[in-house]
XYZ file of N, CA and C in Angstrom:
636
model
N -28.820 12.558 -29.356
C -27.518 13.232 -28.612
C -26.735 12.562 -29.789
N -25.668 13.526 -29.868
C -24.359 13.078 -30.720
C -23.671 12.259 -30.548
N -23.178 11.675 -31.642
C -21.987 10.620 -31.417
C -21.152 10.551 -30.318
N -20.307 11.601 -30.714
C -19.336 12.051 -29.484
C -19.836 12.087 -27.926
N -20.927 12.387 -27.598
C -21.520 12.356 -26.278
C -21.850 10.878 -26.021
N -22.420 10.119 -27.078
C -22.627 8.792 -26.752
C -21.479 8.229 -26.641
N -20.515 8.803 -27.056
C -18.978 7.783 -26.646
C -18.270 8.011 -25.542
N -18.501 9.410 -25.036
C -18.029 9.798 -23.836
C -18.756 9.217 -22.839
N -20.192 8.916 -22.902
C -20.896 8.414 -21.815
C -20.855 6.831 -21.790
N -20.144 6.223 -22.757
C -20.007 4.659 -22.528
C -18.672 4.613 -21.964
N -17.863 5.450 -22.327
C -16.332 5.323 -21.540
C -16.275 5.618 -20.574
N -17.658 6.610 -19.911
C -17.579 6.956 -18.564
C -18.037 5.551 -17.776
N -19.003 4.906 -18.260
C -19.752 3.798 -17.887
C -18.473 2.764 -17.595
N -18.003 2.786 -18.496
C -16.634 1.433 -18.811
C -15.927 1.588 -17.438
N -15.633 3.361 -17.307
C -14.377 3.343 -16.292
C -15.305 3.112 -14.903
N -16.385 3.503 -14.866
C -16.842 3.325 -13.408
C -17.137 2.022 -13.290
N -17.207 0.828 -14.292
C -17.451 -0.465 -13.970
C -16.000 -1.103 -13.704
N -14.737 -0.492 -14.278
C -13.388 -0.969 -14.029
C -13.188 -0.517 -12.834
N -13.599 0.546 -12.400
C -12.853 1.109 -11.066
C -13.940 0.219 -9.974
N -15.098 -0.150 -10.083
C -15.926 -0.646 -9.287
C -15.370 -2.213 -9.057
N -15.005 -2.591 -10.075
C -14.287 -4.241 -10.322
C -12.902 -4.311 -9.449
N -12.485 -3.164 -9.912
C -11.005 -2.862 -9.226
C -11.294 -2.760 -7.405
N -12.348 -1.893 -7.038
C -12.203 -1.838 -5.583
C -12.694 -2.897 -4.779
N -13.675 -3.511 -5.548
C -14.501 -4.877 -4.969
C -13.302 -6.244 -4.743
N -12.374 -6.053 -5.846
C -11.177 -6.866 -5.750
C -10.250 -6.708 -4.725
N -10.096 -5.049 -4.417
C -9.106 -5.055 -3.598
C -9.663 -5.149 -2.104
N -10.975 -4.921 -2.169
C -11.644 -5.325 -0.742
C -11.412 -6.709 -0.323
N -11.546 -7.532 -1.336
C -11.115 -8.911 -1.025
C -10.212 -9.417 -1.039
N -9.301 -9.450 -1.709
C -7.898 -9.396 -1.492
C -7.205 -9.031 -0.057
N -7.755 -7.863 0.369
C -7.180 -7.430 1.713
C -7.759 -8.371 2.592
N -8.939 -9.091 2.521
C -9.333 -10.144 3.629
C -8.780 -11.253 3.611
N -8.929 -11.999 2.137
C -8.265 -13.149 2.170
C -6.590 -13.610 1.161
N -6.230 -12.517 0.826
C -5.171 -13.000 -0.449
C -5.729 -13.310 -1.877
N -4.774 -13.457 -2.529
C -5.296 -13.616 -4.083
C -5.912 -15.250 -4.194
N -5.534 -16.298 -3.224
C -5.896 -17.379 -3.461
C -7.379 -17.502 -3.034
N -7.857 -16.484 -1.872
C -9.157 -17.008 -1.442
C -10.024 -16.271 -2.252
N -10.083 -15.598 -3.063
C -10.901 -14.774 -3.661
C -11.753 -15.303 -5.228
N -12.927 -15.088 -5.437
C -13.593 -15.682 -6.586
C -14.044 -14.445 -7.460
N -14.409 -15.156 -8.750
C -14.860 -14.375 -9.744
C -16.175 -13.626 -9.161
N -16.857 -14.717 -8.789
C -18.680 -14.452 -8.739
C -18.511 -13.445 -7.356
N -17.688 -13.572 -6.627
C -17.716 -12.534 -5.254
C -17.522 -11.243 -5.681
N -16.558 -11.428 -6.577
C -15.949 -9.763 -6.854
C -17.157 -9.229 -7.774
N -17.875 -9.975 -8.875
C -19.207 -9.374 -9.608
C -20.245 -8.808 -8.663
N -20.114 -9.789 -7.848
C -21.449 -9.582 -6.915
C -21.247 -8.720 -6.272
N -20.130 -8.309 -5.482
C -19.980 -7.174 -4.858
C -19.908 -5.831 -5.558
N -19.322 -5.740 -6.542
C -19.284 -4.692 -7.576
C -20.678 -4.374 -8.431
N -21.509 -5.265 -8.299
C -23.014 -5.235 -9.029
C -23.002 -5.527 -10.367
N -22.117 -6.145 -11.064
C -22.380 -6.050 -12.372
C -21.931 -7.711 -12.906
N -22.138 -7.921 -14.367
C -22.060 -9.319 -14.441
C -20.686 -9.898 -14.908
N -20.480 -11.065 -14.866
C -19.165 -12.093 -14.864
C -18.761 -11.667 -16.304
N -19.252 -11.512 -16.875
C -18.516 -10.835 -18.380
C -17.685 -9.719 -18.389
N -18.095 -8.840 -17.248
C -17.500 -7.609 -17.548
C -16.114 -7.815 -17.105
N -15.580 -8.606 -16.301
C -14.327 -8.885 -15.786
C -13.372 -9.133 -17.396
N -14.278 -10.168 -17.909
C -13.382 -10.537 -18.926
C -12.952 -9.617 -20.274
N -14.180 -8.648 -20.252
C -14.190 -7.462 -20.977
C -13.086 -6.577 -20.691
N -13.236 -5.839 -19.326
C -12.283 -4.891 -19.145
C -10.910 -5.467 -18.855
N -10.911 -6.780 -18.528
C -9.454 -7.261 -17.686
C -8.811 -8.235 -18.232
N -9.493 -9.197 -18.768
C -9.395 -10.510 -19.540
C -9.148 -11.745 -18.758
N -9.383 -11.445 -17.284
C -9.212 -12.487 -16.629
C -9.546 -12.370 -15.494
N -9.713 -13.325 -14.220
C -9.499 -12.829 -12.596
C -8.129 -12.486 -12.476
N -7.300 -13.328 -12.729
C -5.605 -13.119 -12.622
C -5.283 -11.515 -12.898
N -5.869 -11.248 -13.887
C -5.453 -9.824 -14.537
C -6.006 -8.956 -13.694
N -7.162 -8.775 -13.371
C -7.955 -7.801 -12.265
C -7.233 -7.846 -10.912
N -7.368 -9.042 -10.332
C -6.472 -8.954 -9.548
C -5.059 -8.282 -9.162
N -4.076 -8.843 -10.338
C -2.931 -7.963 -10.417
C -3.435 -6.524 -10.749
N -4.113 -6.164 -11.271
C -4.241 -4.714 -11.316
C -4.705 -3.781 -9.933
N -5.278 -4.834 -9.267
C -5.737 -4.113 -7.949
C -4.603 -3.892 -6.901
N -3.853 -5.203 -7.262
C -2.513 -5.382 -6.484
C -1.795 -3.863 -6.387
N -1.367 -3.801 -7.995
C -0.489 -2.729 -8.382
C -0.923 -1.646 -8.047
N -2.181 -1.036 -8.336
C -2.869 0.022 -7.863
C -2.737 0.215 -6.438
N -2.603 -1.030 -5.433
C -2.836 -0.646 -4.060
C -0.863 -0.055 -3.710
N -0.233 -0.982 -4.293
C 1.221 -0.651 -4.333
C 1.683 0.728 -4.532
N 0.922 1.129 -5.797
C 1.348 2.505 -6.236
C 0.695 3.650 -5.441
N -0.457 3.572 -4.917
C -0.916 4.525 -3.725
C -0.070 4.348 -2.904
N 0.620 3.261 -2.438
C 1.028 3.006 -0.751
C 2.394 3.901 -1.238
N 3.144 3.670 -2.105
C 4.351 4.178 -2.540
C 4.451 5.434 -2.412
N 3.226 5.821 -3.531
C 3.257 7.481 -3.824
C 3.072 8.253 -2.375
N 2.386 7.739 -1.595
C 1.758 8.024 -0.409
C 3.037 8.258 0.752
N 4.016 7.264 0.527
C 5.155 7.152 1.324
C 6.117 8.298 0.690
N 6.306 8.092 -0.389
C 7.101 9.200 -1.272
C 7.257 10.703 -0.959
N 5.537 10.877 -0.848
C 4.986 12.078 -0.370
C 5.569 12.883 1.071
N 5.616 11.759 1.798
C 5.679 11.869 3.128
C 7.171 12.168 3.681
N 8.227 11.335 2.688
C 9.339 11.418 3.002
C 10.295 12.524 2.067
N 9.508 12.947 1.169
C 10.190 13.904 0.463
C 10.564 15.451 1.173
N 9.946 15.660 1.502
C 10.399 17.297 2.531
C 11.243 16.693 3.536
N 11.782 15.788 3.979
C 12.801 15.617 5.138
C 14.183 16.480 4.325
N 14.690 16.681 5.474
C 16.081 17.207 5.283
C 16.999 16.731 6.200
N 18.367 17.198 5.974
C 19.450 16.696 6.926
C 19.232 17.054 8.235
N 18.313 17.613 8.816
C 17.944 17.890 9.971
C 17.351 17.144 10.908
N 16.397 16.768 10.051
C 15.463 15.560 10.526
C 15.953 14.567 11.167
N 15.184 14.178 12.303
C 15.251 13.435 13.326
C 14.985 11.755 13.125
N 15.498 10.862 13.482
C 15.050 9.540 13.540
C 13.477 9.541 13.527
N 12.900 10.001 14.665
C 11.324 10.469 14.919
C 10.550 10.821 13.727
N 11.280 11.852 13.180
C 10.803 12.689 11.830
C 10.534 11.647 10.441
N 12.158 10.677 10.621
C 11.901 9.826 8.952
C 10.661 8.482 9.262
N 10.977 8.117 10.881
C 9.810 6.928 11.586
C 8.368 7.551 11.363
N 8.175 8.818 11.370
C 6.786 9.120 11.115
C 6.321 9.245 9.842
N 7.219 9.645 9.024
C 6.818 9.953 7.535
C 7.039 8.283 7.148
N 7.836 7.509 7.392
C 7.658 6.095 6.776
C 6.834 5.525 6.927
N 6.014 5.869 8.586
C 4.902 4.937 8.900
C 3.325 5.523 8.478
N 3.600 7.083 7.916
C 2.582 7.861 7.599
C 1.154 6.974 7.049
N 1.597 6.257 5.749
C 0.341 5.707 5.484
C -0.346 4.969 5.906
N 0.614 4.027 6.588
C 0.287 3.091 7.343
C -0.998 3.588 8.312
N -0.324 4.515 9.105
C -0.853 5.137 10.557
C -2.179 5.816 9.599
N -2.366 6.745 8.810
C -3.375 7.262 8.028
C -4.863 5.758 7.890
N -4.084 4.845 7.246
C -4.872 3.823 6.819
C -5.524 3.544 8.130
N -4.881 3.234 9.204
C -5.451 2.728 10.606
C -6.264 3.654 11.085
N -6.425 4.615 10.818
C -7.108 5.717 11.345
C -8.335 5.703 10.729
N -8.126 5.840 9.267
C -9.235 6.124 8.495
C -10.162 4.685 8.249
N -9.539 3.393 8.082
C -10.042 2.085 8.009
C -10.894 2.508 6.485
N -11.852 1.455 6.011
C -12.306 1.230 4.644
C -11.786 1.190 3.584
N -11.572 2.058 2.730
C -10.507 1.758 1.333
C -9.376 1.931 1.825
N -8.872 2.671 2.720
C -7.478 3.106 3.048
C -6.572 1.771 3.981
N -7.745 1.339 4.775
C -7.003 0.191 5.215
C -6.984 -1.034 4.211
N -8.039 -1.214 3.522
C -7.721 -2.441 2.573
C -6.568 -2.042 1.539
N -6.230 -0.731 1.327
C -5.186 -0.751 0.695
C -3.651 -1.208 1.224
N -3.752 -0.885 2.601
C -2.671 -1.152 3.274
C -2.341 -2.822 3.563
N -3.724 -3.289 3.631
C -3.882 -4.919 4.157
C -3.387 -5.644 2.753
N -3.871 -4.869 1.691
C -3.206 -5.672 0.285
C -1.800 -5.892 0.236
N -1.440 -4.352 0.506
C 0.188 -4.041 0.409
C 1.009 -5.205 1.471
N 0.451 -5.015 2.419
C 0.973 -6.355 3.372
C 0.945 -7.782 3.202
N -0.344 -7.790 2.422
C -0.145 -9.303 1.833
C 0.769 -9.770 0.875
N 0.787 -8.827 0.107
C 1.907 -9.190 -1.520
C 3.238 -8.591 -0.875
N 3.487 -8.073 0.094
C 4.942 -8.063 0.938
C 5.380 -9.374 1.226
N 4.238 -10.141 1.921
C 4.789 -11.188 2.400
C 5.246 -12.508 1.206
N 4.218 -11.996 -0.077
C 4.216 -13.167 -1.115
C 3.986 -12.456 -2.297
N 5.132 -11.832 -2.562
C 4.880 -10.947 -4.029
C 4.479 -11.600 -5.340
N 3.635 -11.148 -5.881
C 3.067 -11.335 -6.815
C 3.998 -11.152 -8.303
N 3.912 -12.120 -9.265
C 4.435 -11.707 -10.593
C 4.062 -10.573 -10.719
N 5.165 -9.900 -11.711
C 5.252 -8.425 -12.012
C 5.503 -7.549 -11.047
N 5.817 -7.606 -9.606
C 6.324 -6.915 -8.700
C 7.442 -6.112 -9.302
N 8.240 -6.407 -10.111
C 9.591 -5.782 -10.371
C 8.916 -4.254 -11.375
N 7.713 -4.242 -11.942
C 7.308 -3.207 -12.600
C 7.349 -2.005 -11.445
N 7.330 -2.269 -10.329
C 7.478 -0.960 -9.513
C 8.923 -1.041 -8.671
N 9.810 -1.883 -8.772
C 11.170 -1.785 -8.205
C 11.548 -0.536 -8.284
N 11.367 0.334 -9.161
C 12.163 1.589 -9.233
C 11.338 2.872 -8.156
N 10.087 2.724 -7.853
C 9.386 3.359 -6.941
C 9.899 2.742 -5.365
N 9.827 1.640 -5.308
C 10.568 0.753 -4.289
C 12.045 1.018 -3.610
N 12.541 1.336 -4.682
C 14.123 1.681 -4.518
C 13.920 3.106 -4.299
N 13.343 4.143 -4.882
C 13.225 5.645 -4.527
C 12.819 5.758 -3.084
N 11.927 5.220 -3.069
C 11.112 5.046 -1.276
C 12.581 4.779 -0.336
N 13.278 3.556 -0.692
C 14.365 3.607 0.303
C 15.698 4.258 0.291
N 15.662 4.587 -0.805
C 16.849 6.106 -0.797
C 16.298 7.045 -0.113
N 14.925 7.508 0.192
C 14.626 8.772 0.580
C 14.604 8.364 2.090
N 14.353 7.431 2.393
C 14.659 6.718 3.891
C 15.968 6.769 4.319
N 16.822 6.220 3.353
C 18.374 6.025 3.750
C 18.784 7.795 3.852
N 18.473 8.657 3.094
C 19.188 9.892 2.808
C 19.159 10.275 4.417
N 18.076 10.246 5.165
C 17.985 10.756 6.464
C 18.515 9.730 7.711
N 18.277 8.819 7.149
C 18.855 7.693 8.304
C 20.425 7.954 8.040
N 20.962 7.695 7.299
C 22.660 8.282 7.338
C 22.947 9.383 7.624
N 22.047 10.457 7.903
C 22.559 11.643 8.210
C 22.629 11.517 9.999
N 21.503 10.771 10.287
C 21.115 10.652 11.757
C 22.173 9.376 12.548
N 22.864 8.496 11.462
C 23.325 6.964 12.170
C 24.749 6.966 10.999
N 25.598 7.803 11.127
C 26.599 8.214 10.037
C 27.701 6.919 10.488
N 27.787 5.991 11.600
C 28.595 4.884 11.645
C 27.834 3.759 11.102
N 26.715 3.740 10.423
C 25.990 2.421 10.573
C 26.204 2.054 8.966
N 26.853 0.735 8.272
C 26.885 0.742 7.258
C 25.750 0.747 6.193
N 25.604 1.249 4.859
C 24.381 1.154 4.005
C 23.542 -0.170 4.030
N 24.162 -1.197 3.945
C 23.451 -2.512 3.791
C 22.778 -2.957 5.097
N 23.355 -2.570 6.484
C 22.712 -2.500 7.258
C 21.315 -1.963 7.783
N 21.505 -0.357 7.204
C 20.486 0.399 7.361
C 19.263 0.100 6.248
N 19.852 -0.424 5.351
C 18.686 -0.951 4.366
C 18.130 -2.131 4.917
N 18.783 -3.334 5.879
C 18.138 -4.268 6.230
C 17.205 -3.503 7.437
N 17.565 -2.679 8.108
C 16.828 -1.908 9.288
C 15.511 -1.605 8.583
N 15.844 -0.708 7.522
C 14.454 -0.286 6.696
C 13.230 -1.145 6.286
N 13.852 -2.364 5.785
C 13.312 -3.661 5.333
C 12.556 -4.204 6.641
N 13.380 -4.049 7.764
C 12.798 -4.888 8.758
C 11.188 -3.613 9.324
N 11.780 -2.230 9.570
C 10.194 -1.677 9.639
C 9.481 -1.610 9.014
N 9.662 -1.994 7.451
C 8.577 -2.013 6.427
C 7.670 -3.544 6.940
N 8.698 -4.583 7.401
C 7.862 -5.838 7.759
C 7.094 -5.719 8.838
N 7.446 -4.759 9.660
C 7.123 -4.785 10.726
C 5.492 -3.775 11.014
N 5.609 -2.746 9.845
C 4.277 -2.399 9.259
C 3.152 -3.381 8.690
N 3.490 -3.957 8.001
C 2.879 -4.874 7.120
C 2.439 -5.820 8.264
N 2.986 -6.130 9.108
C 2.667 -7.425 10.210
C 1.416 -6.542 10.974
N 1.407 -5.115 11.378
C 0.355 -4.625 12.146
C -0.554 -4.397 11.038
N -0.589 -4.319 9.883
C -1.992 -4.437 9.100
C -2.944 -5.364 8.995
N -2.343 -6.932 9.339
C -2.839 -7.779 9.686
C -2.758 -8.588 10.776
N -2.429 -8.230 11.711
C -2.401 -9.001 13.052
C -3.499 -8.107 13.973
N -4.040 -9.051 14.932
C -4.999 -8.466 15.587
C -4.529 -6.845 16.568
N -3.312 -6.806 16.596
C -3.151 -5.524 17.108
C -3.166 -4.022 16.302
N -3.164 -4.794 15.066
C -3.388 -3.722 13.972
C -4.989 -3.142 14.442
N -5.911 -4.220 14.758
C -7.372 -3.572 14.895
C -7.642 -2.692 16.136
N -6.601 -3.289 17.115
C -6.736 -2.397 18.283
C -6.009 -1.175 18.187
N -4.905 -0.762 17.378
C -4.435 0.520 16.692
C -5.899 1.268 16.050
N -6.415 0.105 14.934
C -7.693 1.226 14.530
C -8.491 1.620 15.177
N -8.700 0.879 16.352
C -9.585 2.049 17.528
C -9.094 3.275 18.399
N -7.866 3.432 18.089
C -7.302 4.871 18.859
C -7.854 5.804 17.567
N -7.294 7.082 18.302
C -7.491 8.292 17.256
C -6.124 8.594 16.453
N -6.196 9.367 15.589
C -4.713 9.200 14.759
C -3.412 9.817 15.735
N -3.509 10.733 16.525
C -2.777 11.155 17.563
C -2.300 10.109 18.484
N -3.439 9.063 19.152
C -2.925 7.904 19.956
C -1.848 6.719 19.151
N -2.479 6.728 17.644
C -2.047 5.879 16.889
C 0.009 6.314 16.704
N -0.289 6.955 16.451
C 1.619 7.877 16.119
C 2.238 7.725 17.509
N 1.550 8.220 18.586
C 2.220 8.115 19.763
C 2.602 6.853 20.237
N 1.929 5.688 19.499
C 2.621 4.384 19.805
C 3.186 4.033 19.184
N 3.282 3.929 17.661
C 3.965 3.317 16.761
C 4.965 4.074 16.405
N 5.255 5.448 16.156
C 6.638 5.874 15.932
C 7.867 5.793 16.762
N 7.814 5.575 17.784
C 8.578 5.205 18.687
C 9.644 3.753 18.157
N 8.392 2.814 18.168
C 8.991 1.659 17.610
C 9.178 1.511 16.339
N 9.098 1.996 15.272
C 9.701 2.512 14.067
C 11.201 2.886 14.151
N 11.329 3.943 14.960
C 12.256 4.744 15.207
C 13.476 3.884 15.966
N 12.797 2.885 16.769
C 13.487 1.800 17.236
C 14.524 0.947 16.435
N 13.476 0.692 15.263
C 14.204 -0.550 14.233
C 15.043 0.402 13.403
N 15.039 1.432 13.124
C 15.806 2.188 12.312
C 17.178 2.106 13.484
N 16.717 2.478 14.460
C 18.271 3.071 15.276
C 18.863 1.358 15.876
N 18.270 0.249 15.505
C 18.843 -0.784 15.702
C 18.783 -1.178 17.257
N 17.617 -0.677 17.815
C 17.528 -0.928 19.322
C 17.404 -2.366 19.568
N 18.079 -3.281 20.585
C 18.194 -4.348 21.001
C 16.550 -5.159 21.561
N 15.936 -3.894 21.757
C 14.863 -4.246 22.403
C 13.389 -4.070 21.078
N 14.066 -3.664 19.990
C 13.048 -4.013 19.099
C 13.229 -5.022 18.005
N 12.062 -6.404 18.006
C 12.776 -7.635 17.027
C 12.370 -6.909 15.518
N 13.290 -7.600 14.648
C 12.960 -7.711 13.470
C 12.423 -8.642 12.837
């Protein structure tokens, strides 16, 4: 076997190990948060030895940070993809559906997708160090939502719309972790959307019946 081919195979094997460790960390973080995860649990789940964490990430904390950042980027990219096509004629229902789409899809799909959302929810409550690395994407997602909300709610000041957007995000985070989220996950994607979108739209509208 040529040296270049051997190098490529080693690189591919290394990447599989990295991906496996990150996936295992993400699943455990989604279940218990960063304080409840041990190095042994992650490596046992990934099927690798403990030394692999030091080799590929440097430490357990660095591995958890990488898994968290990966989850946040996946979430923000999905939200931006949903919000981007909305225009000035889009309704509050439209922006609520786009804003909640990553969560709704995760609840319907379960597995890895839901683990991503649960990790996002946990770090939304207790942001990790390095959170500021993704500030630009968070700001862009908020601006995309505000673009449509402002057209629908012209009399509401922007700071109040930002607050309502944060309330809507907090509501979605809570759903990912609360028992009611498990109830929603047992429904079809259409049923989840029918239940959830009016609630998120109400948070944007500022209905008195929707708590923040």
